[in-house]
């Protein structure tokens, strides 16, 4: 029984080591431009959290560069 438990623990450890830290995220943006308001959601698929944050920030910077007011947040 002890050997079986150790074997299962070893298999679980190996399986866990092959899993990726990549997940799906959503970048939600809310902006205004004059009298207009815009709400967007962008699906960021299979990305590391840091990469998803960078991408969401780039979307926010893009809109701000064109005179929109608002922000994007990572969900």
C-alpha positions in Angstrom: 0.0 0.0 0.0 2.9 2.3 0.8 4.5 1.6 -2.5 1.3 2.3 -4.3 0.9 5.6 -2.6 4.4 6.6 -3.4 3.9 5.6 -7.0 0.7 7.6 -7.3 2.4 10.6 -5.7 5.2 10.3 -8.2 2.9 10.1 -11.2 0.9 13.1 -9.9 4.1 15.1 -9.5 5.3 14.3 -13.1 1.8 15.1 -14.5 1.8 18.4 -12.6 5.2 19.4 -13.9 4.0 19.1 -17.5 1.1 21.5 -17.0 1.5 25.0 -18.2 1.0 28.2 -16.2 -0.9 29.6 -19.2 -4.6 30.5 -18.7 -7.3 32.3 -20.5 -7.9 35.9 -19.4 -10.3 38.7 -20.4 -9.2 42.3 -20.9 -12.2 44.5 -20.3 -12.0 48.1 -21.6 -14.4 51.0 -20.9 -13.7 54.3 -22.8 -15.4 57.5 -23.6 -14.7 59.8 -26.6 -16.8 63.0 -26.5 -20.4 62.0 -26.1 -19.8 58.4 -27.0 -18.9 55.5 -24.7 -17.3 52.2 -25.7 -17.1 48.9 -23.8 -14.9 46.2 -25.2 -13.8 42.7 -24.0 -10.8 41.0 -25.5 -10.2 37.3 -24.9 -6.5 36.6 -24.2 -6.1 32.9 -24.7 -3.4 30.7 -23.2 -1.2 33.4 -21.8 0.9 33.8 -18.8 -0.5 36.4 -16.4 2.3 38.8 -16.9 1.9 38.6 -20.7 -1.8 39.1 -20.4 -1.3 42.2 -18.2 1.1 43.6 -20.7 -1.3 43.0 -23.6 -4.2 44.6 -21.7 -2.0 47.6 -20.9 -1.1 48.0 -24.5 -4.8 48.1 -25.5 -5.3 50.8 -22.9 -2.4 52.8 -24.1 -3.6 52.5 -27.7 -7.0 54.1 -26.9 -5.4 56.8 -24.7 -3.1 57.7 -27.5 -6.1 58.5 -29.7 -7.7 60.8 -27.1 -10.1 58.3 -25.5 -10.6 58.5 -21.8 -10.9 55.4 -19.7 -9.0 52.2 -18.9 -8.7 48.5 -19.5 -8.6 45.9 -16.7 -7.6 42.3 -16.7 -10.2 39.9 -15.4 
